[in-house]
Coordinates of C-alpha atoms and ligand atoms in Angstrom, one line a residue:
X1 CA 0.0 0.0 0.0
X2 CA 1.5 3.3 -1.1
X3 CA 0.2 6.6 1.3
X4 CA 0.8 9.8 -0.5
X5 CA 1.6 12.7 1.8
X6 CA 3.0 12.3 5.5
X7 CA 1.3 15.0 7.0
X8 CA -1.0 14.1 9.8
X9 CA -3.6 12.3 8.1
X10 CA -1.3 10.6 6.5
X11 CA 0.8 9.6 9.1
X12 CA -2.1 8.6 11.3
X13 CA -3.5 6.3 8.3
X14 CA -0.4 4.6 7.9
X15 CA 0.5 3.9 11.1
X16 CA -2.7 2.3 11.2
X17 CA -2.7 0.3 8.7
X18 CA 0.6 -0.7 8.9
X19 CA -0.1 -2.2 12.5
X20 CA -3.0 -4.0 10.7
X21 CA -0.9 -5.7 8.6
X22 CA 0.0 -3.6 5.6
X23 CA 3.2 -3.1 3.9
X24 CA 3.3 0.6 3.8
X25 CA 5.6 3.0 1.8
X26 CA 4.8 7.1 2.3
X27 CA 5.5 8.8 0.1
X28 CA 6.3 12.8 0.6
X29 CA 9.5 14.7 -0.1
X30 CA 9.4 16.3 3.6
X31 CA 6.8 14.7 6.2
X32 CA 5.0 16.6 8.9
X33 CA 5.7 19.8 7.3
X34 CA 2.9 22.1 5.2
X35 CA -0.6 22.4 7.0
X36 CA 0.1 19.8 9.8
X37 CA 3.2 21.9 10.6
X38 CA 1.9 25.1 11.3
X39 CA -1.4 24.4 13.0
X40 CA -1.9 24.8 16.2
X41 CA -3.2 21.9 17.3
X42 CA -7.1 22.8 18.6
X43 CA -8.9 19.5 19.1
X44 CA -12.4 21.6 19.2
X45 CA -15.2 20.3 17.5
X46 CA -17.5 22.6 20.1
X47 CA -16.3 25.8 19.9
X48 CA -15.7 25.4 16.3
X49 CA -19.2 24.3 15.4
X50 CA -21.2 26.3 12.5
X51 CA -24.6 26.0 12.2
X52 CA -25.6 24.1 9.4
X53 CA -22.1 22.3 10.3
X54 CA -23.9 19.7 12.5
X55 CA -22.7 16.3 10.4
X56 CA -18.9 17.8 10.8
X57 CA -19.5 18.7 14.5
X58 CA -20.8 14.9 15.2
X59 CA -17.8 13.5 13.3
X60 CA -15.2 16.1 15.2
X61 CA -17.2 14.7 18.4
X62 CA -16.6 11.1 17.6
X63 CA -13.1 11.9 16.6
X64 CA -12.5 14.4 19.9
X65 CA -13.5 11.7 22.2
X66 CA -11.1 9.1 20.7
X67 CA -8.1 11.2 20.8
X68 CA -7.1 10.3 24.7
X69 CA -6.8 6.4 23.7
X70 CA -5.2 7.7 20.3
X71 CA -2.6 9.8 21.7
X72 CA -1.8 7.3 24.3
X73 CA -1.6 4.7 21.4
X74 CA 0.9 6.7 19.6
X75 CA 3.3 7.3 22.3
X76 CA 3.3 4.1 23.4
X77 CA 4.4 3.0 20.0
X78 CA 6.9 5.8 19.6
X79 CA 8.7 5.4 22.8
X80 CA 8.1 9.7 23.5
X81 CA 4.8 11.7 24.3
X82 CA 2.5 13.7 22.0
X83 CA 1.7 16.8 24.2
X84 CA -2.0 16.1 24.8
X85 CA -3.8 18.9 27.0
X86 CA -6.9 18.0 28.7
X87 CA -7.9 21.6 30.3
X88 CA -10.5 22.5 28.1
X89 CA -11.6 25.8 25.9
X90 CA -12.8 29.1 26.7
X91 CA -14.6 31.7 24.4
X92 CA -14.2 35.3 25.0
X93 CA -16.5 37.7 23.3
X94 CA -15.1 41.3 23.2
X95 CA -17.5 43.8 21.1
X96 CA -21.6 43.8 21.6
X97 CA -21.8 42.1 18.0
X98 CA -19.0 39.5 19.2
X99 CA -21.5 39.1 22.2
X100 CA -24.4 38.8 20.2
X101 CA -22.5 35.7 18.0
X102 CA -21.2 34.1 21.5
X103 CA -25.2 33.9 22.5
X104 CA -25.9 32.5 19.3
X105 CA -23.6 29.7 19.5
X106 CA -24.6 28.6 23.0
X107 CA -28.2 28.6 21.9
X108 CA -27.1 26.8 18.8
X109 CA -25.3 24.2 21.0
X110 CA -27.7 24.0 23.4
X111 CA -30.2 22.7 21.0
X112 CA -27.2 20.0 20.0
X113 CA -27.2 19.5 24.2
X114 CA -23.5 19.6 23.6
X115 CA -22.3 20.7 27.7
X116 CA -21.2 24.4 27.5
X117 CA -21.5 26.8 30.6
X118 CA -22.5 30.7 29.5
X119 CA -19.9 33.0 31.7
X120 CA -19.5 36.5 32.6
X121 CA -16.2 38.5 31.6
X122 CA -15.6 38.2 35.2
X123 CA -16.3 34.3 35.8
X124 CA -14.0 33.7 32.4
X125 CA -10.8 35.9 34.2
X126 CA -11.2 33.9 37.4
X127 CA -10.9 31.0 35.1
X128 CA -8.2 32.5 33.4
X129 CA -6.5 35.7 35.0
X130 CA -4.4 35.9 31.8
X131 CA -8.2 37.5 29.6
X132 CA -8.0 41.2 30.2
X133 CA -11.0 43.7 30.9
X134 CA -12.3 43.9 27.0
X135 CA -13.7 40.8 27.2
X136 CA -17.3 40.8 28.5
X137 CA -18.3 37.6 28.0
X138 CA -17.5 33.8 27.8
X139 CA -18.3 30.3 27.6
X140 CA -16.5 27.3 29.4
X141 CA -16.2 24.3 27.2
X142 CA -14.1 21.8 29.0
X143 CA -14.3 18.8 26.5
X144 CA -12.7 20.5 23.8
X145 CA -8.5 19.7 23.8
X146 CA -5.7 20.5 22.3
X147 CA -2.6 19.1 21.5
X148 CA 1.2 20.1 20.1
X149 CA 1.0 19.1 16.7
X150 CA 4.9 19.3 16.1
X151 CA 5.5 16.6 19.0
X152 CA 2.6 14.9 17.6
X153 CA 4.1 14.4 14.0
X154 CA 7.6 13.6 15.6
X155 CA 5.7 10.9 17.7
X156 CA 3.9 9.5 14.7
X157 CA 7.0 9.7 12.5
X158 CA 9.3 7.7 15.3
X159 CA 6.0 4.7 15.9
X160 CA 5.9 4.7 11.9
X161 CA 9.6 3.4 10.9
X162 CA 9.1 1.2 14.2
X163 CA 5.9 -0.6 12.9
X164 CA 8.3 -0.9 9.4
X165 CA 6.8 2.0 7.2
X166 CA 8.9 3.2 4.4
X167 CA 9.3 6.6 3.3
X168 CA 9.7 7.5 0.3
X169 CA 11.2 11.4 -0.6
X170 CA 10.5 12.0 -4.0
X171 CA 7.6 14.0 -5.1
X172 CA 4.6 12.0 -6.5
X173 CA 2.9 13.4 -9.8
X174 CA -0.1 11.2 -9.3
X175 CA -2.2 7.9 -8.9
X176 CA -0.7 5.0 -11.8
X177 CA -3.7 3.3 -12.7
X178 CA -4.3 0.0 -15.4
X179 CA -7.8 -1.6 -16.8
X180 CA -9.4 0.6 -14.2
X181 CA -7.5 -0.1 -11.1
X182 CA -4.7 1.3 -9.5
X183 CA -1.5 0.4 -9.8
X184 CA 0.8 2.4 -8.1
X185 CA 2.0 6.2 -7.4
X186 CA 3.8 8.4 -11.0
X187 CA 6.7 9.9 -9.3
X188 CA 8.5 13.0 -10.7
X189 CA 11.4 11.6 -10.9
X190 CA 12.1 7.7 -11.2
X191 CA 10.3 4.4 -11.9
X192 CA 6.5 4.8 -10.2
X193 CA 6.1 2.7 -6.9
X194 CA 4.5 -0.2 -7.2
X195 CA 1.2 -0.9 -4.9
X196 CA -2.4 -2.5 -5.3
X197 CA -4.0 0.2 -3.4
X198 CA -3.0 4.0 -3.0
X199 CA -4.5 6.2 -0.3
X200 CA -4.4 10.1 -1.2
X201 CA -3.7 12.3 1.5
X202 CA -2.0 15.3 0.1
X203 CA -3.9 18.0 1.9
X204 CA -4.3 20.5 -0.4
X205 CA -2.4 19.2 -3.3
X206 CA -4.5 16.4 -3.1
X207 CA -6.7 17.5 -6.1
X208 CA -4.1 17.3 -9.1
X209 CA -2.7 13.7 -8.2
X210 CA -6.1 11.8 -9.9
X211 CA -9.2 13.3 -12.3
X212 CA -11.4 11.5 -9.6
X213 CA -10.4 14.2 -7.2
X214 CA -10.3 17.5 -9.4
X215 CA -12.4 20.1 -7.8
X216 CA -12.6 18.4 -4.6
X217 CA -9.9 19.7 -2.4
X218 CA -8.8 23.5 -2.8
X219 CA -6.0 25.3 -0.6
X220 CA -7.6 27.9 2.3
X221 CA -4.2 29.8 4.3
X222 CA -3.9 30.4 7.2
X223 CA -1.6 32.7 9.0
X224 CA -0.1 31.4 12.9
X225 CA 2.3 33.0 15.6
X226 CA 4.4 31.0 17.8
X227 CA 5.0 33.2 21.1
X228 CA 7.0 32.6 24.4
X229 CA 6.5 33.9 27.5
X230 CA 9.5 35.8 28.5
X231 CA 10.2 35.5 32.8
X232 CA 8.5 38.4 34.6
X233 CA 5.6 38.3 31.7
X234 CA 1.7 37.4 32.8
X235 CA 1.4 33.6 32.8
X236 CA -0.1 32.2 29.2
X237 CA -3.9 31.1 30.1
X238 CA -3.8 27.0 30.8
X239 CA -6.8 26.6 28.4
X240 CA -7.1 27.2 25.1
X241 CA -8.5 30.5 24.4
X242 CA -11.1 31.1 21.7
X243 CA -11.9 34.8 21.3
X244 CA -14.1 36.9 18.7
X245 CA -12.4 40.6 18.4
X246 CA -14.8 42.9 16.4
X247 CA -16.2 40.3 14.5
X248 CA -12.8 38.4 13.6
X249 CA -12.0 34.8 15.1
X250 CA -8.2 34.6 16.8
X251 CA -7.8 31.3 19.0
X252 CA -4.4 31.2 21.6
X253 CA -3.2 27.8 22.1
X254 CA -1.2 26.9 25.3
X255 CA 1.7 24.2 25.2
X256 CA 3.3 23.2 27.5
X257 CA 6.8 25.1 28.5
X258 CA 5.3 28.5 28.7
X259 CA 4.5 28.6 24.3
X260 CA 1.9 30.0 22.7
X261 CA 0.7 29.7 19.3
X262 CA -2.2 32.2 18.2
X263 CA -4.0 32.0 15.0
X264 CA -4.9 31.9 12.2
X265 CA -5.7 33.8 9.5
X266 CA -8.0 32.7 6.5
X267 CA -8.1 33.8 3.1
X268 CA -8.5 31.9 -0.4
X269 CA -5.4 32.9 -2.8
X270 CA -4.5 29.3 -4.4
X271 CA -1.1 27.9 -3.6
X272 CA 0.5 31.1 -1.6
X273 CA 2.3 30.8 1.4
X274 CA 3.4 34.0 1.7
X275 CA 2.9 35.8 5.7
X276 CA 1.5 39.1 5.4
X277 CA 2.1 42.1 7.3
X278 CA -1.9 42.8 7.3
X279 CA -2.1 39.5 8.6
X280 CA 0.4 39.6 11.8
X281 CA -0.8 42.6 12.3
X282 CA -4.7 41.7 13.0
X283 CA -3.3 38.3 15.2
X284 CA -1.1 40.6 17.3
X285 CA -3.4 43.4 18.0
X286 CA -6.3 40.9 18.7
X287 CA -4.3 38.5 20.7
X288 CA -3.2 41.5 23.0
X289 CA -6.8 43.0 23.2
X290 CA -7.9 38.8 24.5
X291 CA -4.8 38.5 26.4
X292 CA -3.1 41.5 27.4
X293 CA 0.3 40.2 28.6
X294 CA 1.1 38.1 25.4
X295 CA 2.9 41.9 24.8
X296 CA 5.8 41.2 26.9
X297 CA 5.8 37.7 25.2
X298 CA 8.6 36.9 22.5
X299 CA 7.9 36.5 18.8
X300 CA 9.5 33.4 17.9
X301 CA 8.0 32.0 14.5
X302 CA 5.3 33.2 11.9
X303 CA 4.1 30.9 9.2
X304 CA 1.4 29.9 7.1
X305 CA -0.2 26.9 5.8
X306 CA -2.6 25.8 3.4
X307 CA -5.9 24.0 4.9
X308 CA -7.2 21.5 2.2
X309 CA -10.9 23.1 2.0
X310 CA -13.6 20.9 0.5
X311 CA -16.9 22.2 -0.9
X312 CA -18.8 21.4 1.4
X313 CA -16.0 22.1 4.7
X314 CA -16.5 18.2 5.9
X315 CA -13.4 15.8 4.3
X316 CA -13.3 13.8 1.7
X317 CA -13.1 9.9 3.5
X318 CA -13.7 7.0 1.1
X319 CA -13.0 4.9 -2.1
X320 CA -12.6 6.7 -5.3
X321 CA -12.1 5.9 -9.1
X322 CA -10.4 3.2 -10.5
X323 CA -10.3 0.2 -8.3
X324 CA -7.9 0.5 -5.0
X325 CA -8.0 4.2 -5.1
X326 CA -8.8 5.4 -1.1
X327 CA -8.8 9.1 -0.3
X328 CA -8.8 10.9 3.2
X329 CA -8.4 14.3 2.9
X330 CA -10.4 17.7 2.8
X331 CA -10.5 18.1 6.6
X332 CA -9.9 21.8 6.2
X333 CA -9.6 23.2 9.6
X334 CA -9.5 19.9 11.6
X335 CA -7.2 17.9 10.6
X336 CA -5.5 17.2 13.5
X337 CA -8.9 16.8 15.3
X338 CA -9.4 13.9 12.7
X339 CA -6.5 12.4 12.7
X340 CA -8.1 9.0 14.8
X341 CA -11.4 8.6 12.9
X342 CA -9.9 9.5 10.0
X343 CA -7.5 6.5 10.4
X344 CA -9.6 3.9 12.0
X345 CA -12.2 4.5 8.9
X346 CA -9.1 4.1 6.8
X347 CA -8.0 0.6 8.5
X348 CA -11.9 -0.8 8.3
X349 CA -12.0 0.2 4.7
X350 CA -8.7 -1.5 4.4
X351 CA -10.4 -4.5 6.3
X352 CA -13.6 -4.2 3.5
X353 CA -15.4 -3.1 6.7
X354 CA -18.1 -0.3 7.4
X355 CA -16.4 3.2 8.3
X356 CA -17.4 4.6 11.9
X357 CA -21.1 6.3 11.2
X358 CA -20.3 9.7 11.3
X359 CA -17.5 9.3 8.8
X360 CA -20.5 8.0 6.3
X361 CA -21.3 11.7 5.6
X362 CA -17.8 12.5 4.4
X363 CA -17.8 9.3 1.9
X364 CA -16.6 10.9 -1.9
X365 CA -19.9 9.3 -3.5
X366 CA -22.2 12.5 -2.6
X367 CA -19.9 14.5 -5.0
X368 CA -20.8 12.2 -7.5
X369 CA -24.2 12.7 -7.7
X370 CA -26.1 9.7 -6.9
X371 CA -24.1 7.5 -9.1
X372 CA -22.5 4.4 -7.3
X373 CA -18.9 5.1 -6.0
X374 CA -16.6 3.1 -8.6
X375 CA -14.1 1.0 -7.0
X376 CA -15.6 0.9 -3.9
X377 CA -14.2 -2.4 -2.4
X378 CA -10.7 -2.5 -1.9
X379 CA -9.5 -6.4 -0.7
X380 CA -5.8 -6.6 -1.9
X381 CA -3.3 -6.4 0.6
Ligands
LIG1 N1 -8.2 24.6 13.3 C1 -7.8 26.0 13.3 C2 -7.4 26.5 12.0 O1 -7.5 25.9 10.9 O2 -7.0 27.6 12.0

């Protein structure tokens, strides 16, 4: 089985399968880099929720509450830890408008009797005394997590080569295919790599590396600081912080060691990567209006990534085109959040089995309008 792309879907998917069994080769000129890289590792299918949203909030849910036996999974394999949090999410509402979205989105989730506690600006600072006086008003959400993606990919990286994965550096031009079944992965450069079935998880490059998945998967940036407290500043908050600043969303996301990343940025201009002074400039002066003593803080990193956006925001989990083609990407802003359904509905596919229910919604077929998903079984090993 050939994997392309060893970011952390990926990674997850082959780690996976290759404890199931498979012979695995990845195949990515540098793994757990792009998207998987710069996030910042929220594992908050809550406080991200969108109305209309409600089949990617119950598959964020599932995922959310198999991350603890995940995580623990992974760093057993690897021998080193993945930098789970467990302390939960706040939301911090600054401007009357900002207030008027936080009320919207506990009456939202209180209809989905998902657990979330309404707070006062003064409640949320005695949760955290690191939200400063513009904030009026808050929610607690104490199931959504949050992880550090980098120790996370080192982790998953380290239990991969011990379960025997190969990795393969070259670039991969797309899905080799035969009489209508796959065949292997076209590299740039080199004879293609030989497998019976090829799982696609490119992020945003996915779309270009078969016809079957043009249109599917388009790149969304995003923008991310990595800060340090410096000694003497205000302690970073212990939760992750979700915050709405005159209508624009910023998140701050603890690690452990006194970090904090704060993001992101969104904006649709294809394949750039560029960080933009327009951009630092909105997370800065929002992070400080959430989180006043982030000021003292140092600027360590800025980056950007590309989130592989689908058309409809949920992924893209399932059997595609010729026979033996899988795909698992299109998780857009949760990636990381799911990582562990997205690779247990990769191993029961592997295994000709039914994917975990809420991953049914994300299955390729409803972008091909009604018609049966070709190749849909996939049974050589
Ligand atoms: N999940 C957060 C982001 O994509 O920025």
């Amino acid at each position: 089985m050939a994997v392309i792309g060893g970011g952390v879907i990926g990674l997850s998917c082959a780690w996976r399968a290759a404890a199931d069994g498979w012979t695995v080769t990845v195949v990515d000129p540098a793994p757990r880099s792009g998207a998987s890289w710069v996030a910042g590792g929220m594992l908050a299918p809550v406080t991200e929720a969108w109305p209309g949203e409600e089949d990617l909030l119950a598959l964020g849910v599932e995922s959310v509450a198999r991350w603890p036996a995940f995580a623990a999974a992974v760093a057993e394999a690897a021998g080193q830890p993945v930098g789970l949090r467990a302390d939960g999410t706040v939301v911090a509402a600054t401007g009357s408008g900002d207030r008027d979205e936080l009320d919207a989105l506990a009456a939202h989730l209180a209809r989905l009797e998902r657990s979330v506690e309404s707070l006062t600006g003064r409640a949320l600072r005695r949760l955290e005394p690191a939200i400063g006086p513009d904030v009026r008003a808050g929610l607690s959400v104490p199931d959504d997590l949050a992880v550090d993606n980098r120790m996370l990919l080192a982790a998953l990286v380290t239990a991969a080569e011990k379960t025997g994965i190969e990795f393969d550096a070259r670039s991969a031009d797309g899905v080799a295919t035969e009489a209508g079944r796959v065949t292997g992965v076209r590299c740039a450069e080199g004879p293609d790599i030989a497998a019976d079935v090829v799982l696609v998880c490119a992020g945003a490059h996915s779309a270009a590396l078969h016809p079957a998945l043009t249109g599917l998967v388009r790149p969304v940036k995003g923008e991310i600081l990595r800060l340090a407290r410096r000694p003497g500043a205000f302690p970073a908050p212990r939760r992750t912080v979700r915050a709405l600043v005159d209508g624009r969303p910023m998140y701050a996301v603890p690690r452990d060691g006194d970090g904090l990343v704060v993001g992101a940025t969104q904006a649709e201009q294809g394949f750039d990567t560029t960080v933009t002074v327009g951009g630092v400039r909105d997370l800065l002066r929002d992070a400080e209006r959430v989180l006043p003593g982030v000021a003292e803080y140092a600027l360590l990193e800025v980056a950007a990534g590309l989130r592989p956006g689908s058309p409809d925001n949920l992924p893209v989990i399932g059997a595609l085109g010729p026979d033996g083609l899988l795909v698992a990407t299109g998780h857009h802003r949760n990636g990381i959040l799911l990582s562990p359904i997205t690779a247990d509905a990769v191993a029961a596919l592997l295994r000709d089995e039914p994917v975990p229910e809420p991953v049914r919604a994300a299955d390729p077929a409803r972008f091909t309008h009604g018609e049966e998903s070709p190749g849909a079984r996939v049974d050589q090993r």
